[in-house]
Amino acid sequence: MNDIISGLRVAAATMAICVAGYTTVILTFAQVVTPATANGSLISRQDGSVIGSRLIAQAFTSPEYVWPRPSAVGYDAGGAGGSNLSSANPQLADRAEALIEAHGGVSRADPIPADLVTASGAGLDPHVSVEGAMFQAGRVAQARGVEPAAITAIIDRLAERPGGFLTDEQIVNVLELNLALDAELSVQAVAD
Amino acid sequence: MEHVIIVALILGGTTLLSLPLGAWMKLAMDPSSGRMSRWTGLFARIGGTAEEQGWKGYLVTMLTFNAIMFTVVFLILALQHYLPLNPDGMGAHDPTLVFNTAASFTTNTNLQHYSGEASMSYLSQLAGLMWLQFVSAATGIAALAALARGIAGRPSLGNFMVDVQRASLLVLLPLAVVVAVLMVLGGMPMTLQGSAVATTLEGVTQTIARGPVAAFLTIKQLGTNGGGFFGPNATHPLENPTFWTNGLAMIAIMLIPMACVWMFGGILGRMKHAAVIFSVMTVFILVKITGSVVFESAPTPAFAELPVSTDAGNLEGKELRFGATGGPLWAVLTTSTSNGSVGAMHDSLNPLTGLMPMAGMWLNATFGGVGVGMINMFLYIVVAVFVAGMMVGRTPEYLGHRIEAKEVRLAILALFSHAFLILGGTALFAATSLGQSTVQDPGAHGFSEILYEFTSAAANNGSGFEGLGDGTAAWNIATGIVMLIGRFLPIILPLAIIGSLMAKRRAAESAGTLGVEDATFGTMLGLTVVVFGALTFLPAAALGPLAEHFSLP
Amino acid sequence: MAHQQNKSVFSGGLIGPAIGESFAKLDPRKLIRNPVMFTTASVALLATVLLIGTVLSGGDLLFEAQIVFWLWVTVLFGNFAEALAEGRGKAQAASLRSTKAELRGKRVKGGTQKVVAASELRAGDIVLVETGDQIPADGEVVEGVASVNEAAITGESAPVIREAGGDRSAVTAGTRVISDWIKVKVTVEPGEGFLDRMISLVEGASRAKTPNEVALTVLLTGLTLIFLVAVGTLPAFAAYAGGSISVPILVALFVALIPTTISALLSAIGIAGMDRLIRFNVLAKSGRAVEAAGDIDTLLLDKTGTITLGDRQATEFLPLNGVREAELVEAAHLSSLGDETPEGRSIIELAGKGDSTPANAEIVPFTAQTRVSGINIGDRKIRKGAVDAILGLQEFDKTAGAQMRALTERIARAGGTPLAVADGSRLLGAINLSDIVKSGIKERFAELRRMGIRTVMITGDNPLTAAAIAAEAGVDDFLAEATPEDKLDLIRKEQSGGKLVAMCGDGTNDAPALAQADVGVAMNTGTQAAREAGNMVDLDNNPTKLIEVVGIGKQLLMTRGALTTFSISNDVAKYFAILPAIFVTLYPGLAALNVMGLNSPQSAILSAIIFNAIIIPLLVPLALKGVAYRPQSASKQLIRNLGIYGIGGLIAPFVGIKLIDMAVSSIGLA
């Protein structure tokens, strides 16, 4: 019985300090020091409406945009998840085949970058590899009626090494890349 | 090369950090007389008790407190739709899910049969789950401190109520504040606002869940809890926005389990012994990391026939921002430490890569969960000392404690229970529709999903091969029970061993005594871990990951 | 009794009975003592029953029958190992028992004598034993003195004196009085005597499991349970993969994995350890005592007879002022001719003048009453003896007397015993008798130190003398001017520091210390009280034997540990033999795990189970002889044993199973 009373007291104390106190401190710090990222790294339009989060992939299907990696949850940022398919599951191959076709088909000699046919863990990976972006440069350039070099120049500019010198692979944020494309290159009306 | 540098930085850096932390934990948890007395006095006032407890008293108080933890959180989760801090209007849960989740977080497992952003109110996440992430971790640290006191030959094990507050407020809380601040600076969300609604560039509406992630995630990692704020855990960009938060999180995963070994050594006054244990654990973890990174650099097997570039390895279920090392390295760290958060989808790892996390949980002592990892290692030490002790021609002794039938019986029972929970549970579900109807992938991989789930529950890890449809009542109840047994038996039995040791006359050490501070003992301990921890699981491994790997075209 | 004989392990006479005994030991009541072997027998029985089903249904009879056969062979080999170990003890017991069978005694009651069988003698009875009689029961001499031949017990043919009172009063049943007579008070009930205890111990009949053996059995049983889960869940796992595994194969895997090797040899190791001790002429009252011997931290050794030669020896001649040394030496030599004691002989030896008596000399022999010996040549009276005895013979020159006393003190302070020499009324000088540390003892103590055992010398000498001898002998510590109470206190002090203490003793006043010590070795010549108090009796009365006893205790545990390690290490190879064999039908890819390249699944399983069986008799010699033991630090010991039995246990079955597989498949058994 003593243990129960004592336990309840300790439970109350730890809940007050470790939950209420701790959350308040971190919340205050975050909202004061880094309000932008603390609220989800949102990107808004001039009118204040939210375009999305720079950390969250959103669907792009139009040819004039660089497409992100596939998402097992349809880019649902309210119910994220991966495919969880085993790496040998034939469904992965089926999906990849469909994606390869959507990307316009490829040859063995010039294979599609793996990230464009694999879903990320949360289905919300905001990045593609630079190879993955470059791979799409031709389609985007055609859709926008510009030389592919104009696209690759922007990709190169936005490319980053996520871990600096610690990582070899270069990646690029898809939403930021597409925003830059929109800002710098107009979409040419494509004659049917 | 990239792999080697990153592994060296993370492991080496955490090792360096763990030394001062271990010293602090020793001071905070087991202050020598006179020091920290103000804190001890405060905690005694809060708990209303500071009596010195024997092993039974300590255990009863611990179990009582854990029962309170379970009950409180059970109620919060069950009633979340009536309670405040629910901006997204989350509804009621299925009762078996509430049981499973309360058991899961009480036992420091954090197996999640739900998706946080889709079903948990902020109150449930913070006052329910995050609170348990503090106090369940503190329970583990307290148990280890008590165990160490017993081995050190103290007359009592201390007082649990004081210990659990020391661990929560002097160890976990300050660290959590520091790490959470760094996480916030690294771009982690920390808000009580509900979901943001965006209209994408292509004009589609996207609901973006967010919340008090930084605070939650930090203690999730530090306390080897692992339960994510979001369903896909640390693969979610809002729970792990950059390469750097990923690195910091991995350090946070390893830090306290590593420091626990030093705390153990500190309380015993045997830092060299602790160093030997630390080295053994490190060797295991390096083997697993090497395997994981190497196996995962192989391309996705499903694409063997397709024109897909192979130089990036298997990217299914992985995030590009963590680099090539992040996923497989995290998979090993999180399962070596009973953490269970994931930085890549384990279900989609290459077959042999998937074996590494499982092996980590089978052993469950290569650093292991906060406090309990070292306690598990103690069980292996008992067995190793027993066999090695005979080989040097003396009645086996551990630091002057004679290891006899009773100690061996309790240690073996604990090791047996781990194997029994995993293999027995897997057998039941693999042979029946309970499990068969819930697997996602064909062939041996489906078996691996079931095996992994029970492994994770028994090891109090919490990660999963998440393709498994584990949201059924059967899974909720079975894993709930396995988690509870898998948590408390390996605390009860070692404390019972301590009780038995404390009742005996202690032996002096001499040159004829088995030394526990040299490489020879380390080797013996390592072999014992392999034999008693891994050999049992070899048939299951053969029918799961190995069968899958060798069946690849 | 067999004395230090080195029988080969498989000497012909023992094998036959051991084989017969192997079958007798299939009795479940006997098997249950060893849970692992009991389990093995149970599953063998299960497989046998299923085999009958196979016969009826016409399955793969040859393969299944072979598995069943080898399962039973495994059990029988285990029984055989135990039977063989017991057999060796029985051979010794048989000769002891023949001694015992004929024992009769003359019971003295009220003034009458009656000859009765030994089995009728109760504790408290008085028996008369005369020249030529065998002593019928253990007891204590209450009257008389006799020389007794104890060869039946000790193997030592030189007779020993047994007399009432003092430290030489204990007698043992089966020994023979060869001169004079004694009355003996029987101290044990029939069936509980020394001889009975020896018989039951060497036979292994009353062998209770030692604490360490119990703990090891727990470990092995636990491992068996763990493997029961590992194997018992396989059918369910196989069901998931859409297949099944037959019971005989599961049984084969299970038996191959559980630690049958060490379990089969466990009791043989214990019996053999006891046997080794007895061959060494040390009788332990329990196996526990033998194990405790291996744990000893502190060894208390009496100085005299253990560290130093039993008797003091003359080491120098010290003439008084104005006396030539040669004169003193000659006088000492002549006067000692009448001293037959070891001290006297040592003086003659040191003088180096032979031992012929000069003509017309009259020898005055040494007696305990006078404490003086001497010689009369004409009217020249030369005397030698204890200093006060010599000084008391007559008046001497005062200065010489004072000089003599000074010299005496100097000798005593250095740890020696002085004797004085006088020629008529002239004091010549002193002879220094001092302790001679046994040659080689220093090395033995160094050996003990490497094993982590501290030696403490117990002596009645003063601290100065004790320190000098302790330094010379190389003991770690000493207890000077020790009384029996001091000894007891020292033991308690060591024990409260967590140390295990061994000591040996013989006197009645040693009994409390012997009882308190963790290992108390009583000398067989000692009193009955001492023999009862100790937990070992050294039949040779050689206190340095404690050192060997420690070695035997350690060897016993090491053998268990080494074979346990070997047994468990074997599992890796067995897994690699059996797992691919049984899983290859479920997942053909798992053939990749067949690293040994075994011929077929059936031959792989069969080879593993055959290896598992025949390794038992192959290791019997090791179990009986014990693993090689060298005095060295624990760490080196562990490296050595882990290397040999751990790594060896890992590799050996890979080779063994491969070879058996080649044999099995070449003769077409699978």
mmCIF file of N, CA, C and O in Angstrom, chain B residues 419-462:
data_model
loop_
_atom_site.group_PDB
_atom_site.id
_atom_site.type_symbol
_atom_site.label_atom_id
_atom_site.label_comp_id
_atom_site.label_asym_id
_atom_site.label_seq_id
_atom_site.Cartn_x
_atom_site.Cartn_y
_atom_site.Cartn_z
ATOM 1 N N ALA B 419 14.572 -17.398 -25.472
ATOM 2 C CA ALA B 419 14.439 -18.308 -26.615
ATOM 3 C C ALA B 419 13.015 -18.838 -26.729
ATOM 4 O O ALA B 419 12.446 -18.932 -27.817
ATOM 5 N N PHE B 420 12.452 -19.164 -25.585
ATOM 6 C CA PHE B 420 11.116 -19.756 -25.593
ATOM 7 C C PHE B 420 10.083 -18.760 -26.125
ATOM 8 O O PHE B 420 9.224 -19.114 -26.932
ATOM 9 N N LEU B 421 10.152 -17.517 -25.654
ATOM 10 C CA LEU B 421 9.182 -16.517 -26.100
ATOM 11 C C LEU B 421 9.277 -16.312 -27.606
ATOM 12 O O LEU B 421 8.261 -16.228 -28.300
ATOM 13 N N ILE B 422 10.482 -16.231 -28.103
ATOM 14 C CA ILE B 422 10.655 -15.950 -29.527
ATOM 15 C C ILE B 422 10.259 -17.156 -30.372
ATOM 16 O O ILE B 422 9.418 -17.060 -31.275
ATOM 17 N N LEU B 423 10.860 -18.304 -30.065
ATOM 18 C CA LEU B 423 10.637 -19.464 -30.931
ATOM 19 C C LEU B 423 9.244 -20.042 -30.719
ATOM 20 O O LEU B 423 8.578 -20.445 -31.682
ATOM 21 N N GLY B 424 8.796 -20.057 -29.473
ATOM 22 C CA GLY B 424 7.461 -20.584 -29.193
ATOM 23 C C GLY B 424 6.393 -19.732 -29.857
ATOM 24 O O GLY B 424 5.474 -20.239 -30.509
ATOM 25 N N GLY B 425 6.514 -18.419 -29.698
ATOM 26 C CA GLY B 425 5.548 -17.514 -30.314
ATOM 27 C C GLY B 425 5.562 -17.641 -31.833
ATOM 28 O O GLY B 425 4.515 -17.732 -32.479
ATOM 29 N N THR B 426 6.765 -17.678 -32.371
ATOM 30 C CA THR B 426 6.877 -17.791 -33.824
ATOM 31 C C THR B 426 6.248 -19.097 -34.306
ATOM 32 O O THR B 426 5.535 -19.117 -35.321
ATOM 33 N N ALA B 427 6.500 -20.186 -33.587
ATOM 34 C CA ALA B 427 5.954 -21.482 -33.996
ATOM 35 C C ALA B 427 4.436 -21.422 -34.021
ATOM 36 O O ALA B 427 3.789 -21.859 -34.977
ATOM 37 N N LEU B 428 3.871 -20.842 -32.961
ATOM 38 C CA LEU B 428 2.407 -20.788 -32.860
ATOM 39 C C LEU B 428 1.814 -19.992 -34.032
ATOM 40 O O LEU B 428 0.847 -20.420 -34.665
ATOM 41 N N PHE B 429 2.414 -18.860 -34.323
ATOM 42 C CA PHE B 429 1.841 -18.000 -35.350
ATOM 43 C C PHE B 429 2.209 -18.464 -36.761
ATOM 44 O O PHE B 429 1.444 -18.254 -37.699
ATOM 45 N N ALA B 430 3.391 -19.091 -36.897
ATOM 46 C CA ALA B 430 3.806 -19.522 -38.236
ATOM 47 C C ALA B 430 2.998 -20.729 -38.702
ATOM 48 O O ALA B 430 2.726 -20.891 -39.890
ATOM 49 N N ALA B 431 2.597 -21.552 -37.741
ATOM 50 C CA ALA B 431 1.922 -22.790 -38.119
ATOM 51 C C ALA B 431 0.420 -22.589 -38.293
ATOM 52 O O ALA B 431 -0.269 -23.460 -38.807
ATOM 53 N N THR B 432 -0.083 -21.439 -37.845
ATOM 54 C CA THR B 432 -1.531 -21.234 -37.888
ATOM 55 C C THR B 432 -1.871 -19.980 -38.683
ATOM 56 O O THR B 432 -0.990 -19.186 -39.030
ATOM 57 N N SER B 433 -3.154 -19.813 -38.877
ATOM 58 C CA SER B 433 -3.582 -18.646 -39.636
ATOM 59 C C SER B 433 -3.389 -17.361 -38.827
ATOM 60 O O SER B 433 -3.426 -16.276 -39.388
ATOM 61 N N LEU B 434 -3.168 -17.503 -37.509
ATOM 62 C CA LEU B 434 -2.920 -16.308 -36.696
ATOM 63 C C LEU B 434 -1.817 -15.470 -37.318
ATOM 64 O O LEU B 434 -1.884 -14.245 -37.372
ATOM 65 N N GLY B 435 -0.769 -16.172 -37.769
ATOM 66 C CA GLY B 435 0.342 -15.459 -38.379
ATOM 67 C C GLY B 435 0.297 -15.531 -39.887
ATOM 68 O O GLY B 435 0.535 -14.538 -40.580
ATOM 69 N N GLN B 436 -0.035 -16.717 -40.389
ATOM 70 C CA GLN B 436 0.012 -16.922 -41.843
ATOM 71 C C GLN B 436 -0.845 -15.911 -42.600
ATOM 72 O O GLN B 436 -0.483 -15.455 -43.678
ATOM 73 N N SER B 437 -2.008 -15.558 -42.003
ATOM 74 C CA SER B 437 -2.906 -14.668 -42.733
ATOM 75 C C SER B 437 -2.474 -13.214 -42.637
ATOM 76 O O SER B 437 -3.067 -12.350 -43.251
ATOM 77 N N THR B 438 -1.433 -12.944 -41.842
ATOM 78 C CA THR B 438 -1.042 -11.542 -41.662
ATOM 79 C C THR B 438 0.261 -11.201 -42.362
ATOM 80 O O THR B 438 0.669 -10.050 -42.349
ATOM 81 N N VAL B 439 0.943 -12.203 -42.922
ATOM 82 C CA VAL B 439 2.224 -11.877 -43.554
ATOM 83 C C VAL B 439 1.977 -11.211 -44.895
ATOM 84 O O VAL B 439 0.955 -11.409 -45.535
ATOM 85 N N GLN B 440 2.945 -10.418 -45.299
ATOM 86 C CA GLN B 440 2.783 -9.670 -46.533
ATOM 87 C C GLN B 440 3.531 -10.308 -47.682
ATOM 88 O O GLN B 440 3.046 -10.376 -48.788
ATOM 89 N N ASP B 441 4.750 -10.797 -47.373
ATOM 90 C CA ASP B 441 5.604 -11.235 -48.465
ATOM 91 C C ASP B 441 5.584 -12.746 -48.598
ATOM 92 O O ASP B 441 5.404 -13.470 -47.631
ATOM 93 N N PRO B 442 5.813 -13.224 -49.801
ATOM 94 C CA PRO B 442 5.800 -14.673 -50.031
ATOM 95 C C PRO B 442 7.062 -15.337 -49.505
ATOM 96 O O PRO B 442 8.054 -14.679 -49.223
ATOM 97 N N GLY B 443 6.992 -16.655 -49.382
ATOM 98 C CA GLY B 443 8.174 -17.469 -49.101
ATOM 99 C C GLY B 443 8.747 -17.249 -47.718
ATOM 100 O O GLY B 443 8.055 -16.868 -46.770
ATOM 101 N N ALA B 444 10.053 -17.473 -47.650
ATOM 102 C CA ALA B 444 10.732 -17.422 -46.362
ATOM 103 C C ALA B 444 10.618 -16.038 -45.726
ATOM 104 O O ALA B 444 10.689 -15.901 -44.513
ATOM 105 N N HIS B 445 10.428 -15.016 -46.547
ATOM 106 C CA HIS B 445 10.394 -13.677 -45.965
ATOM 107 C C HIS B 445 9.183 -13.481 -45.064
ATOM 108 O O HIS B 445 9.266 -12.788 -44.047
ATOM 109 N N GLY B 446 8.077 -14.105 -45.452
ATOM 110 C CA GLY B 446 6.898 -14.020 -44.600
ATOM 111 C C GLY B 446 7.176 -14.620 -43.233
ATOM 112 O O GLY B 446 6.766 -14.087 -42.194
ATOM 113 N N PHE B 447 7.898 -15.731 -43.234
ATOM 114 C CA PHE B 447 8.294 -16.339 -41.963
ATOM 115 C C PHE B 447 9.167 -15.381 -41.169
ATOM 116 O O PHE B 447 9.011 -15.221 -39.949
ATOM 117 N N SER B 448 10.069 -14.701 -41.868
ATOM 118 C CA SER B 448 10.944 -13.735 -41.201
ATOM 119 C C SER B 448 10.127 -12.632 -40.524
ATOM 120 O O SER B 448 10.496 -12.139 -39.460
ATOM 121 N N GLU B 449 9.021 -12.249 -41.171
ATOM 122 C CA GLU B 449 8.196 -11.179 -40.582
ATOM 123 C C GLU B 449 7.641 -11.606 -39.221
ATOM 124 O O GLU B 449 7.666 -10.850 -38.250
ATOM 125 N N ILE B 450 7.158 -12.855 -39.168
ATOM 126 C CA ILE B 450 6.625 -13.368 -37.894
ATOM 127 C C ILE B 450 7.743 -13.497 -36.871
ATOM 128 O O ILE B 450 7.637 -13.065 -35.717
ATOM 129 N N LEU B 451 8.849 -14.093 -37.318
ATOM 130 C CA LEU B 451 10.001 -14.287 -36.428
ATOM 131 C C LEU B 451 10.484 -12.951 -35.885
ATOM 132 O O LEU B 451 10.778 -12.810 -34.694
ATOM 133 N N TYR B 452 10.549 -11.969 -36.768
ATOM 134 C CA TYR B 452 11.049 -10.655 -36.361
ATOM 135 C C TYR B 452 10.128 -10.032 -35.312
ATOM 136 O O TYR B 452 10.587 -9.451 -34.330
ATOM 137 N N GLU B 453 8.833 -10.170 -35.527
ATOM 138 C CA GLU B 453 7.873 -9.532 -34.625
ATOM 139 C C GLU B 453 8.016 -10.088 -33.203
ATOM 140 O O GLU B 453 8.054 -9.338 -32.236
ATOM 141 N N PHE B 454 8.102 -11.416 -33.095
ATOM 142 C CA PHE B 454 8.257 -11.996 -31.756
ATOM 143 C C PHE B 454 9.631 -11.695 -31.168
ATOM 144 O O PHE B 454 9.773 -11.468 -29.970
ATOM 145 N N THR B 455 10.636 -11.694 -32.042
ATOM 146 C CA THR B 455 11.974 -11.341 -31.571
ATOM 147 C C THR B 455 11.963 -9.939 -30.972
ATOM 148 O O THR B 455 12.456 -9.701 -29.870
ATOM 149 N N SER B 456 11.359 -9.023 -31.722
ATOM 150 C CA SER B 456 11.331 -7.625 -31.304
ATOM 151 C C SER B 456 10.550 -7.459 -29.999
ATOM 152 O O SER B 456 10.952 -6.708 -29.111
ATOM 153 N N ALA B 457 9.451 -8.192 -29.879
ATOM 154 C CA ALA B 457 8.646 -8.086 -28.659
ATOM 155 C C ALA B 457 9.400 -8.660 -27.462
ATOM 156 O O ALA B 457 9.477 -8.042 -26.404
ATOM 157 N N ALA B 458 10.009 -9.843 -27.638
ATOM 158 C CA ALA B 458 10.704 -10.485 -26.522
ATOM 159 C C ALA B 458 11.926 -9.686 -26.107
ATOM 160 O O ALA B 458 12.266 -9.625 -24.928
ATOM 161 N N ALA B 459 12.591 -9.071 -27.085
ATOM 162 C CA ALA B 459 13.787 -8.297 -26.778
ATOM 163 C C ALA B 459 13.430 -6.877 -26.348
ATOM 164 O O ALA B 459 14.305 -6.065 -26.122
ATOM 165 N N ASN B 460 12.147 -6.578 -26.261
ATOM 166 C CA ASN B 460 11.706 -5.224 -25.912
ATOM 167 C C ASN B 460 12.311 -4.192 -26.847
ATOM 168 O O ASN B 460 12.741 -3.114 -26.425
ATOM 169 N N ASN B 461 12.367 -4.569 -28.123
ATOM 170 C CA ASN B 461 12.981 -3.662 -29.083
ATOM 171 C C ASN B 461 11.951 -2.714 -29.674
ATOM 172 O O ASN B 461 12.007 -1.503 -29.482
ATOM 173 N N GLY B 462 10.983 -3.277 -30.387
ATOM 174 C CA GLY B 462 9.913 -2.433 -30.903
ATOM 175 C C GLY B 462 9.953 -2.163 -32.381
ATOM 176 O O GLY B 462 8.989 -1.666 -32.945
#
